[in-house]
Tab-separated table of C-alpha atoms and ligand atoms in Angstrom:
chain	number	residue	atom	x	y	z
A	1	MET	CA	158.931	38.389	164.412
A	2	LEU	CA	158.207	42.000	163.298
A	3	VAL	CA	155.183	41.494	160.309
A	4	VAL	CA	152.933	44.081	158.584
A	5	VAL	CA	150.059	41.687	159.748
A	6	ARG	CA	147.549	43.153	157.217
A	7	LEU	CA	149.333	41.716	153.945
A	8	MET	CA	149.911	38.376	155.589
A	9	VAL	CA	146.455	37.614	156.724
A	10	GLN	CA	144.647	35.010	154.830
A	11	ILE	CA	140.912	34.852	156.335
A	12	ASN	CA	138.233	32.221	154.888
A	13	ASP	CA	136.634	30.120	157.123
A	14	THR	CA	133.396	31.378	158.703
A	15	ILE	CA	132.728	31.497	162.369
A	16	VAL	CA	130.083	32.044	164.732
A	17	GLY	CA	129.562	33.346	168.502
A	18	ILE	CA	126.876	34.380	170.656
A	19	ALA	CA	127.284	38.066	171.000
A	20	THR	CA	125.150	38.553	173.980
A	21	PRO	CA	125.851	37.298	177.634
A	22	ILE	CA	124.514	33.837	178.396
A	23	GLY	CA	121.287	33.917	180.379
A	24	GLU	CA	117.799	34.471	180.380
A	25	GLY	CA	116.676	37.922	178.796
A	26	GLY	CA	114.587	39.313	176.024
A	27	ILE	CA	116.853	38.438	173.018
A	28	SER	CA	120.142	36.673	172.189
A	29	ILE	CA	122.168	37.615	169.130
A	30	ILE	CA	124.141	35.032	167.139
A	31	ARG	CA	126.709	36.637	165.017
A	32	ILE	CA	128.320	34.798	162.159
A	33	SER	CA	131.176	36.149	159.917
A	34	GLY	CA	132.769	34.859	156.753
A	35	GLU	CA	132.427	33.770	153.455
A	36	LYS	CA	129.714	31.335	154.497
A	37	ALA	CA	127.390	33.463	156.475
A	38	LEU	CA	124.684	34.276	153.763
A	39	GLU	CA	124.584	30.589	152.863
A	40	ILE	CA	124.172	29.302	156.406
A	41	LEU	CA	121.225	31.873	156.954
A	42	TYR	CA	119.861	30.611	153.821
A	43	ASP	CA	120.527	26.993	155.128
A	44	ILE	CA	118.731	27.397	158.373
A	45	PHE	CA	116.452	30.293	158.276
A	46	THR	CA	112.832	30.219	156.960
A	47	PHE	CA	111.897	33.608	156.001
A	48	SER	CA	108.434	34.870	156.707
A	49	GLY	CA	106.506	37.255	153.976
A	50	GLU	CA	107.780	38.521	151.029
A	51	LEU	CA	111.430	36.744	150.890
A	52	LYS	CA	109.919	33.577	151.340
A	53	LYS	CA	109.345	33.176	147.168
A	54	ASN	CA	112.934	34.297	146.441
A	55	ILE	CA	115.316	34.277	149.463
A	56	ARG	CA	118.149	35.605	147.071
A	57	ASP	CA	116.380	38.879	146.702
A	58	ILE	CA	117.429	39.607	150.636
A	59	GLN	CA	118.557	43.257	151.368
A	60	GLU	CA	121.727	44.093	153.212
A	61	ARG	CA	120.846	45.866	156.658
A	62	LYS	CA	117.296	44.918	156.400
A	63	PHE	CA	115.698	43.035	159.505
A	64	TYR	CA	113.787	39.839	158.339
A	65	LEU	CA	111.261	37.997	160.287
A	66	GLY	CA	111.506	33.968	160.080
A	67	LYS	CA	111.897	30.650	161.892
A	68	VAL	CA	114.762	28.665	162.620
A	69	TYR	CA	113.951	24.898	162.228
A	70	ASP	CA	116.348	21.843	163.212
A	71	GLU	CA	115.447	19.373	160.499
A	72	LYS	CA	111.986	19.510	161.275
A	73	ARG	CA	111.897	20.805	164.628
A	74	LEU	CA	111.124	24.371	165.134
A	75	LEU	CA	113.565	26.239	167.295
A	76	ASP	CA	112.330	29.503	167.717
A	77	GLN	CA	111.210	32.755	165.936
A	78	CYS	CA	113.595	34.878	165.153
A	79	MET	CA	114.831	38.096	163.172
A	80	ALA	CA	117.867	38.075	161.136
A	81	VAL	CA	120.106	40.613	159.272
A	82	TYR	CA	122.988	40.739	156.796
A	83	MET	CA	125.360	43.054	156.234
A	84	LYS	CA	127.461	42.369	153.199
A	85	GLY	CA	131.308	42.816	153.486
A	86	PRO	CA	132.986	45.162	154.073
A	87	ARG	CA	130.426	47.196	155.428
A	88	SER	CA	130.081	45.490	158.462
A	89	TYR	CA	132.007	45.177	161.858
A	90	THR	CA	134.256	42.462	160.842
A	91	GLY	CA	134.578	43.938	157.278
A	92	GLU	CA	133.221	40.331	156.090
A	93	ASP	CA	129.920	38.841	155.341
A	94	VAL	CA	128.064	38.958	158.661
A	95	VAL	CA	124.870	37.602	159.474
A	96	GLU	CA	123.292	38.158	162.864
A	97	ILE	CA	120.394	36.236	164.023
A	98	HIS	CA	118.427	37.590	166.983
A	99	CYS	CA	116.344	34.921	168.901
A	100	HIS	CA	114.635	34.837	171.916
A	101	GLY	CA	117.153	34.931	175.158
A	102	GLY	CA	116.824	31.740	176.356
A	103	ILE	CA	120.114	29.642	177.477
A	104	LEU	CA	118.705	26.596	175.763
A	105	VAL	CA	117.232	28.129	172.574
A	106	THR	CA	120.386	30.285	171.754
A	107	LYS	CA	122.890	27.128	172.396
A	108	LYS	CA	120.463	24.892	170.285
A	109	ILE	CA	120.643	27.690	167.372
A	110	LEU	CA	124.457	27.792	167.647
A	111	GLU	CA	124.818	23.988	167.559
A	112	LEU	CA	123.042	24.177	164.118
A	113	ILE	CA	124.913	26.790	162.570
A	114	LEU	CA	128.249	24.739	163.936
A	115	HIS	CA	126.935	21.538	162.342
A	116	ASN	CA	126.636	23.463	159.282
A	117	GLY	CA	130.504	23.625	158.846
A	118	VAL	CA	130.903	26.860	160.702
A	119	ARG	CA	133.898	27.023	163.644
A	120	LEU	CA	133.151	28.667	166.858
A	121	ALA	CA	134.987	31.823	167.167
A	122	GLU	CA	137.768	32.631	169.484
A	123	PRO	CA	137.576	35.269	172.237
A	124	GLY	CA	137.702	38.322	170.595
A	125	GLU	CA	137.897	37.065	167.376
A	126	PHE	CA	135.151	39.384	165.508
A	127	THR	CA	137.070	42.162	166.611
A	128	LYS	CA	140.499	40.812	165.694
A	129	ARG	CA	139.045	40.237	162.116
A	130	ALA	CA	137.884	44.054	161.986
A	131	PHE	CA	141.764	44.650	162.692
A	132	LEU	CA	142.989	42.497	160.349
A	133	ASN	CA	140.486	43.480	157.565
A	134	GLY	CA	141.679	47.292	158.304
A	135	LYS	CA	138.209	48.610	159.550
A	136	ILE	CA	139.954	49.783	162.866
A	137	ASN	CA	143.360	50.024	164.091
A	138	LEU	CA	144.857	48.012	167.119
A	139	ALA	CA	144.303	51.142	169.725
A	140	GLN	CA	140.445	51.067	168.741
A	141	ALA	CA	140.388	47.376	168.975
A	142	GLU	CA	141.658	47.741	172.549
A	143	ALA	CA	139.183	50.711	173.113
A	144	VAL	CA	136.609	48.177	172.356
A	145	ILE	CA	137.329	45.996	175.431
A	146	ASP	CA	137.327	49.491	177.442
A	147	VAL	CA	133.988	50.444	176.289
A	148	ILE	CA	132.623	46.945	177.588
A	149	THR	CA	134.295	47.201	180.763
A	150	ALA	CA	133.868	50.715	181.412
A	151	ARG	CA	132.629	51.363	185.018
A	152	SER	CA	132.773	55.093	185.092
A	153	ASP	CA	131.716	58.092	183.201
A	154	SER	CA	134.993	59.099	182.451
A	155	ALA	CA	136.227	55.562	181.689
A	156	LEU	CA	133.779	55.613	179.292
A	157	ASP	CA	134.614	58.955	177.595
A	158	SER	CA	138.163	58.146	177.100
A	159	ALA	CA	137.177	54.738	175.597
A	160	VAL	CA	134.839	55.887	173.142
A	161	LYS	CA	137.195	58.696	172.250
A	162	GLN	CA	139.626	56.078	171.518
A	163	LEU	CA	137.848	53.854	169.619
A	164	GLU	CA	136.903	56.942	167.366
A	165	GLY	CA	140.676	56.701	166.435
A	166	LYS	CA	141.696	59.843	168.340
A	167	LEU	CA	145.110	57.843	169.853
A	168	GLY	CA	145.601	56.230	166.369
A	169	GLU	CA	145.238	59.966	164.665
A	170	ALA	CA	147.794	61.283	166.817
A	171	ILE	CA	150.390	58.485	166.681
A	172	ASP	CA	150.124	58.666	162.697
A	173	GLY	CA	151.064	61.919	162.532
A	174	ILE	CA	154.158	61.585	164.831
A	175	MET	CA	154.784	58.545	162.478
A	176	ARG	CA	154.384	60.403	159.169
A	177	ASN	CA	156.996	62.684	160.430
A	178	ILE	CA	159.358	60.504	161.170
A	179	GLU	CA	158.729	58.984	157.728
A	180	ALA	CA	159.428	62.153	156.493
A	181	MET	CA	163.100	62.276	158.043
A	182	LEU	CA	163.850	58.669	157.042
A	183	ALA	CA	162.948	59.094	153.577
A	184	ASN	CA	165.541	62.301	153.960
A	185	VAL	CA	168.262	60.333	155.492
A	186	GLU	CA	168.061	57.203	153.297
A	187	ALA	CA	168.024	59.369	150.152
A	188	ASP	CA	171.240	61.057	151.539
A	189	ILE	CA	172.860	57.538	152.137
A	190	ASP	CA	171.744	55.918	149.115
A	191	PHE	CA	172.544	59.244	146.647
A	192	PRO	CA	175.441	60.658	148.380
A	193	ASP	CA	176.420	62.574	145.329
A	194	GLU	CA	173.488	64.027	143.971
A	195	ASP	CA	172.201	67.442	144.676
A	196	LEU	CA	169.101	66.595	146.454
A	197	ASP	CA	166.546	68.914	147.847
A	198	LEU	CA	167.068	67.669	151.375
A	199	LEU	CA	165.958	69.130	154.543
A	200	SER	CA	168.776	70.961	156.754
A	201	VAL	CA	170.188	69.899	159.732
A	202	LYS	CA	168.169	72.334	161.447
A	203	ASP	CA	164.811	71.419	159.748
A	204	MET	CA	165.739	67.813	160.889
A	205	GLU	CA	166.356	68.799	164.728
A	206	ALA	CA	163.193	70.933	164.520
A	207	LEU	CA	161.347	67.902	163.511
A	208	LEU	CA	162.545	65.516	165.994
A	209	GLU	CA	161.905	68.051	168.671
A	210	GLU	CA	158.357	68.342	167.618
A	211	CYS	CA	157.939	64.516	167.605
A	212	ILE	CA	159.293	64.175	170.971
A	213	LYS	CA	157.337	66.848	172.247
A	214	LYS	CA	154.176	65.619	171.074
A	215	ILE	CA	155.054	61.928	172.574
A	216	ASP	CA	156.211	63.866	175.874
A	217	ALA	CA	152.580	65.178	176.237
A	218	LEU	CA	151.029	61.928	175.570
A	219	ILE	CA	153.269	60.218	178.058
A	220	LYS	CA	152.498	62.889	180.793
A	221	GLU	CA	148.465	62.463	180.434
A	222	ALA	CA	149.199	58.465	180.635
A	223	ASP	CA	149.075	58.198	184.126
A	224	THR	CA	145.982	60.185	184.828
A	225	GLY	CA	144.489	57.840	181.686
A	226	ARG	CA	145.289	54.688	183.210
A	227	VAL	CA	143.653	56.063	186.453
A	228	LEU	CA	140.621	56.940	184.957
A	229	ARG	CA	140.456	53.624	183.037
A	230	GLU	CA	141.347	50.971	185.972
A	231	GLY	CA	139.944	53.352	188.640
A	232	VAL	CA	142.114	54.855	191.494
A	233	ASN	CA	143.232	52.363	193.820
A	234	THR	CA	142.178	53.874	197.199
A	235	VAL	CA	142.801	51.844	200.566
A	236	ILE	CA	141.022	52.614	203.824
A	237	VAL	CA	143.166	51.813	206.847
A	238	GLY	CA	142.374	52.219	210.514
A	239	ARG	CA	142.033	50.564	213.462
A	240	PRO	CA	139.340	47.698	214.122
A	241	ASN	CA	135.859	49.558	214.762
A	242	VAL	CA	136.872	53.139	213.619
A	243	GLY	CA	134.058	52.769	210.897
A	244	LYS	CA	136.157	51.943	207.796
A	245	SER	CA	133.211	49.558	206.534
A	246	SER	CA	130.840	52.346	207.315
A	247	LEU	CA	132.600	54.410	205.179
A	248	LEU	CA	133.039	52.202	202.583
A	249	ASN	CA	129.275	51.677	202.684
A	250	ALA	CA	128.558	55.195	203.025
A	251	LEU	CA	130.521	55.853	200.000
A	252	VAL	CA	129.106	52.963	197.857
A	253	ARG	CA	125.640	53.709	199.100
A	254	GLU	CA	124.602	50.231	199.785
A	255	ASP	CA	125.449	47.705	202.618
A	256	LYS	CA	127.999	45.563	200.839
A	257	ALA	CA	130.849	45.380	203.349
A	258	ILE	CA	129.770	43.505	206.846
A	259	VAL	CA	129.299	46.069	209.307
A	260	THR	CA	129.689	44.823	213.066
A	261	ASN	CA	130.957	46.253	216.098
A	262	ILE	CA	133.067	43.394	217.122
A	263	PRO	CA	136.908	44.258	216.750
A	264	GLY	CA	138.753	42.859	213.979
A	265	THR	CA	135.905	41.147	211.853
A	266	THR	CA	136.735	42.882	208.816
A	267	ARG	CA	139.379	39.798	208.540
A	268	ASP	CA	139.685	39.655	204.445
A	269	ILE	CA	139.847	42.496	202.196
A	270	ILE	CA	136.727	43.975	200.705
A	271	GLU	CA	137.090	45.505	197.313
A	272	ASP	CA	134.373	47.946	195.474
A	273	TYR	CA	134.134	49.893	192.780
A	274	ILE	CA	132.515	53.441	193.040
A	275	GLN	CA	132.221	56.435	191.036
A	276	ILE	CA	132.725	59.671	193.082
A	277	LYS	CA	131.909	62.543	190.692
A	278	GLY	CA	132.060	60.597	187.671
A	279	PHE	CA	135.639	59.067	188.384
A	280	LEU	CA	136.346	55.243	189.076
A	281	PHE	CA	137.586	54.331	192.468
A	282	LYS	CA	138.492	50.890	193.575
A	283	ILE	CA	138.056	51.040	197.204
A	284	ILE	CA	140.009	48.458	199.222
A	285	ASP	CA	138.770	47.938	202.911
A	286	THR	CA	141.685	46.235	204.843
A	287	ALA	CA	141.866	44.651	208.039
A	288	GLY	CA	142.756	47.068	210.967
A	289	PHE	CA	145.903	47.204	211.795
A	290	ARG	CA	147.173	46.148	215.046
A	291	GLU	CA	149.427	43.374	216.710
A	292	THR	CA	147.510	39.990	216.256
A	293	GLU	CA	147.801	36.208	217.290
A	294	ASP	CA	144.938	35.450	215.167
A	295	ILE	CA	146.157	33.777	211.976
A	296	ILE	CA	143.209	34.621	209.705
A	297	GLU	CA	143.748	38.584	210.899
A	298	LYS	CA	147.500	38.202	210.444
A	299	ILE	CA	146.887	36.951	206.486
A	300	GLY	CA	144.411	39.968	206.221
A	301	LEU	CA	147.506	42.419	207.756
A	302	GLU	CA	150.073	41.130	205.128
A	303	LYS	CA	147.509	41.667	202.160
A	304	SER	CA	146.877	44.652	203.642
A	305	TYR	CA	150.255	45.950	203.295
A	306	GLU	CA	150.674	44.714	199.921
A	307	LYS	CA	147.366	46.454	199.144
A	308	LEU	CA	148.860	49.836	200.705
A	309	GLN	CA	152.023	49.521	198.531
A	310	LYS	CA	150.037	49.835	195.380
A	311	ALA	CA	147.942	52.302	196.262
A	312	ASP	CA	146.966	55.781	194.901
A	313	LEU	CA	145.460	57.109	197.612
A	314	VAL	CA	145.375	55.891	201.419
A	315	LEU	CA	142.234	56.994	203.691
A	316	ILE	CA	143.231	56.575	207.191
A	317	VAL	CA	140.267	56.395	209.491
A	318	MET	CA	139.977	57.403	213.278
A	319	ASP	CA	137.334	57.512	215.902
A	320	ALA	CA	136.524	60.696	217.171
A	321	SER	CA	135.413	59.165	220.421
A	322	GLN	CA	138.656	57.473	221.304
A	323	ALA	CA	142.119	58.829	222.157
A	324	LEU	CA	144.798	58.604	219.723
A	325	LEU	CA	146.832	55.640	220.627
A	326	GLY	CA	150.594	55.110	220.475
A	327	GLU	CA	150.579	52.469	217.853
A	328	GLU	CA	147.999	54.173	215.558
A	329	HIS	CA	150.188	57.343	215.877
A	330	ASP	CA	153.348	55.468	214.574
A	331	PHE	CA	151.429	53.352	211.820
A	332	ILE	CA	149.990	56.624	210.688
A	333	LYS	CA	153.246	58.295	210.372
A	334	LYS	CA	154.829	55.246	208.709
A	335	ILE	CA	151.801	55.572	206.236
A	336	ILE	CA	152.724	59.328	205.658
A	337	GLU	CA	156.064	58.569	205.144
A	338	MET	CA	155.569	56.208	202.474
A	339	LYS	CA	152.734	57.473	200.397
A	340	ASP	CA	152.253	60.612	198.759
A	341	LYS	CA	148.364	60.926	198.751
A	342	VAL	CA	146.988	60.641	202.191
A	343	MET	CA	144.041	61.875	204.080
A	344	ILE	CA	143.144	61.314	207.940
A	345	ILE	CA	139.417	60.929	208.486
A	346	ILE	CA	138.207	61.512	211.658
A	347	ASN	CA	134.796	59.637	211.798
A	348	LYS	CA	132.163	59.297	214.173
A	349	VAL	CA	132.132	63.106	215.019
A	350	ASP	CA	128.186	62.776	216.005
A	351	LEU	CA	129.764	60.983	219.401
A	352	GLU	CA	130.710	62.967	222.293
A	353	LYS	CA	134.097	64.620	221.729
A	354	VAL	CA	137.084	62.749	223.309
A	355	ILE	CA	140.706	63.695	222.033
A	356	VAL	CA	140.768	62.888	218.496
A	357	ARG	CA	139.593	66.055	216.745
A	358	LYS	CA	140.950	67.770	213.637
A	359	ASP	CA	143.355	70.430	215.268
A	360	LEU	CA	145.111	68.157	217.257
A	361	VAL	CA	145.515	65.825	214.454
A	362	SER	CA	146.477	68.174	212.075
A	363	SER	CA	149.327	69.518	214.744
A	364	ILE	CA	150.357	65.842	215.324
A	365	PHE	CA	150.653	65.350	211.622
A	366	PRO	CA	151.300	68.732	209.909
A	367	GLY	CA	151.006	69.234	205.727
A	368	THR	CA	148.220	65.946	206.098
A	369	LYS	CA	144.709	66.661	205.104
A	370	VAL	CA	142.337	66.057	207.986
A	371	LEU	CA	138.689	65.805	207.518
A	372	GLU	CA	135.796	65.106	210.056
A	373	ILE	CA	133.079	63.161	208.978
A	374	SER	CA	130.022	60.820	210.215
A	375	ALA	CA	129.982	57.868	208.079
A	376	THR	CA	126.582	56.600	209.762
A	377	GLU	CA	124.960	60.018	210.229
A	378	LYS	CA	126.306	61.122	206.822
A	379	VAL	CA	128.108	64.283	207.748
A	380	GLY	CA	131.059	65.571	206.018
A	381	LEU	CA	130.427	63.068	202.902
A	382	LYS	CA	130.326	65.600	200.128
A	383	LEU	CA	133.192	67.682	201.225
A	384	LEU	CA	135.175	64.300	201.489
A	385	GLU	CA	134.447	63.193	198.018
A	386	GLU	CA	135.396	67.046	196.957
A	387	GLU	CA	139.035	66.888	198.579
A	388	ILE	CA	139.400	63.190	197.456
A	389	ILE	CA	139.116	64.149	193.997
A	390	ASN	CA	141.000	67.453	194.366
A	391	MET	CA	143.951	64.942	195.868
A	392	VAL	CA	144.034	62.747	193.473
A	393	PHE	CA	144.249	64.907	190.332
A	394	GLU	CA	145.561	67.747	191.996
A	395	GLY	CA	143.534	70.076	189.790
A	396	LYS	CA	145.508	68.751	186.979
A	397	LEU	CA	141.787	67.132	185.290
A	398	SER	CA	139.963	69.960	183.057
A	399	PRO	CA	136.790	69.509	181.641
A	400	GLY	CA	136.811	68.351	178.138
A	401	GLN	CA	140.279	67.495	178.013
A	402	ASP	CA	141.131	64.069	175.950
A	403	TYR	CA	142.820	61.250	177.733
A	404	LEU	CA	143.999	58.902	174.968
A	405	VAL	CA	147.134	56.930	176.354
A	406	THR	CA	144.984	54.680	179.105
A	407	ARG	CA	147.024	51.635	178.791
A	408	VAL	CA	150.584	50.514	180.380
A	409	ARG	CA	151.275	49.007	176.917
A	410	HIS	CA	150.615	52.279	175.086
A	411	LYS	CA	152.867	54.071	177.485
A	412	ASN	CA	155.965	51.815	177.372
A	413	LEU	CA	156.286	52.048	173.977
A	414	LEU	CA	155.933	56.073	173.930
A	415	ILE	CA	158.677	56.178	176.417
A	416	ASN	CA	160.881	53.600	174.260
A	417	ALA	CA	159.950	55.558	171.102
A	418	LYS	CA	160.879	58.858	172.840
A	419	LYS	CA	164.174	57.297	173.706
A	420	ARG	CA	165.010	56.519	170.374
A	421	LEU	CA	164.226	59.874	168.972
A	422	GLU	CA	166.479	61.570	171.508
A	423	ASP	CA	169.054	59.041	170.606
A	424	ALA	CA	168.364	60.138	167.040
A	425	ARG	CA	168.911	64.154	168.319
A	426	GLU	CA	172.113	62.962	169.775
A	427	THR	CA	173.295	61.459	166.635
A	428	ILE	CA	172.485	64.554	164.997
A	429	SER	CA	174.274	66.733	167.315
A	430	ARG	CA	177.231	64.621	167.262
A	431	GLY	CA	177.660	64.484	163.685
A	432	LEU	CA	177.733	60.933	163.722
A	433	ALA	CA	177.063	58.746	160.556
A	434	GLU	CA	173.590	58.477	159.034
A	435	GLU	CA	173.279	55.056	158.921
A	436	PHE	CA	172.941	55.301	162.984
A	437	LEU	CA	170.374	58.049	162.234
A	438	SER	CA	168.213	55.992	159.926
A	439	ILE	CA	168.274	52.686	162.636
A	440	ASP	CA	167.241	55.312	165.684
A	441	LEU	CA	164.351	56.630	163.286
A	442	ARG	CA	163.217	53.168	162.262
A	443	ASP	CA	163.340	51.725	166.105
A	444	ALA	CA	161.207	54.725	166.831
A	445	TRP	CA	158.707	54.185	164.083
A	446	ARG	CA	158.244	50.656	164.656
A	447	LEU	CA	157.455	51.209	168.566
A	448	LEU	CA	154.963	53.642	167.399
A	449	GLY	CA	153.486	51.155	165.017
A	450	GLN	CA	152.811	48.660	167.664
A	451	ILE	CA	150.547	51.200	169.053
A	452	THR	CA	148.564	51.421	166.028
A	453	GLY	CA	149.447	48.120	164.900
A	454	ASN	CA	150.847	49.024	161.699
A	455	ALA	CA	153.848	47.181	162.813
A	456	VAL	CA	153.110	44.815	165.413
A	457	ASP	CA	154.444	41.163	166.706
A	458	GLU	CA	152.076	38.425	166.270
A	459	ASP	CA	152.249	37.243	169.878
A	460	ILE	CA	150.970	40.984	171.160
A	461	ILE	CA	148.208	40.797	168.871
A	462	ASP	CA	147.093	37.310	170.184
A	463	LYS	CA	147.443	38.499	173.744
A	464	ILE	CA	145.579	41.776	172.921
A	465	PHE	CA	142.702	39.414	171.787
A	466	SER	CA	142.941	37.025	174.137
A	467	GLU	CA	141.496	39.775	176.849
A	468	PHE	CA	138.237	39.824	174.650
A	469	CYS	CA	134.916	37.528	176.054
A	470	ILE	CA	133.687	35.039	173.371
A	471	GLY	CA	131.511	36.744	170.852
A	472	LYS	CA	133.351	39.956	170.399
B	1	GDP	P1	135.439	49.099	211.070
B	1	GDP	O1	136.020	47.784	212.076
B	1	GDP	O2	136.450	50.149	211.102
B	1	GDP	O3	135.465	48.519	209.476
B	1	GDP	O4	134.110	49.603	211.738
B	1	GDP	P2	132.900	49.414	211.310
B	1	GDP	O5	132.285	49.935	209.914
B	1	GDP	O6	132.533	47.933	211.360
B	1	GDP	O7	131.969	50.369	212.401
B	1	GDP	C1	132.242	50.082	213.770
B	1	GDP	C2	131.038	50.341	214.723
B	1	GDP	O8	131.012	51.721	214.424
B	1	GDP	C3	129.762	49.934	214.120
B	1	GDP	O9	128.906	49.644	214.902
B	1	GDP	C4	129.283	50.872	213.478
B	1	GDP	O10	127.727	51.222	213.149
B	1	GDP	C5	129.726	52.531	214.280
B	1	GDP	N1	129.905	53.296	213.617
B	1	GDP	C6	130.672	53.648	212.280
B	1	GDP	N2	130.724	55.009	211.854
B	1	GDP	C7	130.128	55.482	212.759
B	1	GDP	C8	129.472	57.395	213.017
B	1	GDP	O11	130.055	57.859	212.036
B	1	GDP	N3	129.019	57.372	213.996
B	1	GDP	C9	128.449	56.451	214.733
B	1	GDP	N4	127.898	56.987	215.824
B	1	GDP	N5	128.865	54.950	214.613
B	1	GDP	C10	129.573	54.784	213.869
C-alpha cells in the first residue's frame, strides 16, 4: 500500500538505545527519545552543582554533571544533555547520558532506564523517527548508514553530500515539474470547456524532455556512485605461486593474506578492502587456477569463478621467471573474452628474466594492458595503482563532481520513473487521451517519491531501517 507516511504516524512511546559500540572505551552514550525522556532523566540522574536545588531549571543543549543511582547503589558518575524537540536528532525530546565506557556499567544504566517504562529501540529507530518526523528525507536516512559504513574518502564524500540532502533536492526539483504538468493535465480533464491558461503541447513536451534529461544524468552517474560506495570488486587470479597474495599484501601494506611458496595453499577466498588514491577496492584473492583433484581446492576454484563473474576489474598475475603455460594462456584468453576490464601483471621482475616479459605478453594478448612489477621488492606498484584507477573510472571521474546516486534502489527507481515519463511523451506525441498522460505522470511522481520518502511503501521503510545498528 502506498502511503504518505508522515501523516499517519503516531509515535509517542519513549525509546532507549546505546548509541556507541559495545566494548571498553572512554565513554558510552545512552540515548533516550520520546515524551518521557526528560522525566526519566529526572528520575535516575542526581545533578551535581546548581541544578541540585531545582532540576526543572534544566536548560536544553547544556551538559550537566551528575550521578546515576539504582535505588541507593551508585552506578556511575556521568554527564547528561537534554535536547528539546523538535530541535533534536529525532525531532522528539532527546536525552543523552554519557557514562564511562564499560560494558557492565552501560548495561546497568540501560536496564535501569528500561525498568522505568522505556522500550528498547529497534535497529535504526532513532533515524527512522527523524525521517517520520520530517527532520530528514529517506535518501538522507540512507546516507546516515553510508556515512557510518564509509571505508574510503570518496565513499565518505558522496555519503556526506547525500546527508546534506543534495539527492533529495535534485529529485524534488523534478517532482515539482511533474506536479506542474499534472496540475495542467488534470485541470484540462476536469474543466474541458473552460478557457484556462494552460501549457501548450510544445511547452509540455519541453518540460517532459527536461525531466527525462535530468533523470538520465542521475542514472548515468549511478554506476560510478555505486562503485564509490561499495568499492570496486577486484579479483586477483593467476597460477599458484605467481605472487597473488604478495601483490595483495603489497597493496594492503600489511600481511593479512598468508604468503607461502607451496603451490595451491591459497585455498579459500581472501577478501580485503583497500583504498587506492582515495577510492575503495574490494580485493578478492582467489585460489590459483589449474586442474585439481583436491576437493578443498576445487571448491575454492568454483567460488573463484563466481567471484570472477561479478568482478568490476580482474588482475591476472603472472610470474616473470616462468614461461607462459598452455593452460595459463587459455585461461587468460577466456577471461579477456569474458570481462571488459582486465589487466595482466607480470610479477617478480626482480628475478632472472625468463620468457614471460611485457612485450611478449602484449603481442600474445593484443589490446590488453600489461604491467611489470615486483610485489616483494615494491617495484612498479605506484604505476600499477594509477593504471588501475584509469582503467576502472576511464577518466570519467572529475574532482569535485557530486555522485548523488550510489544505491541500486535509487537507480532502479530512476530508471522506472524515466520509462514512465517516456510513456507520457509517447502519449502526447500520439495525441492519446489526457487520462493516460495523467496516469503516466502520477506513476513517475510516485516512483521518484520513493527515493525521498514522500510516497513510499511501509515495507520499504522497514527494510531500509533494518540495515541500521541498534542505537542509531
Ligand atoms: P600466490 O600463490 O600466487 O598467492 O603466491 P604468493 O604470494 O604466495 O607468493 C609465492 C612465492 O613467491 C612466495 O615465496 C613469495 O615470497 C614469492 N614472491 C612473490 N612476489 C615476488 C616478487 O615480486 N619477487 C620475488 N623474488 N618473489 C616473489
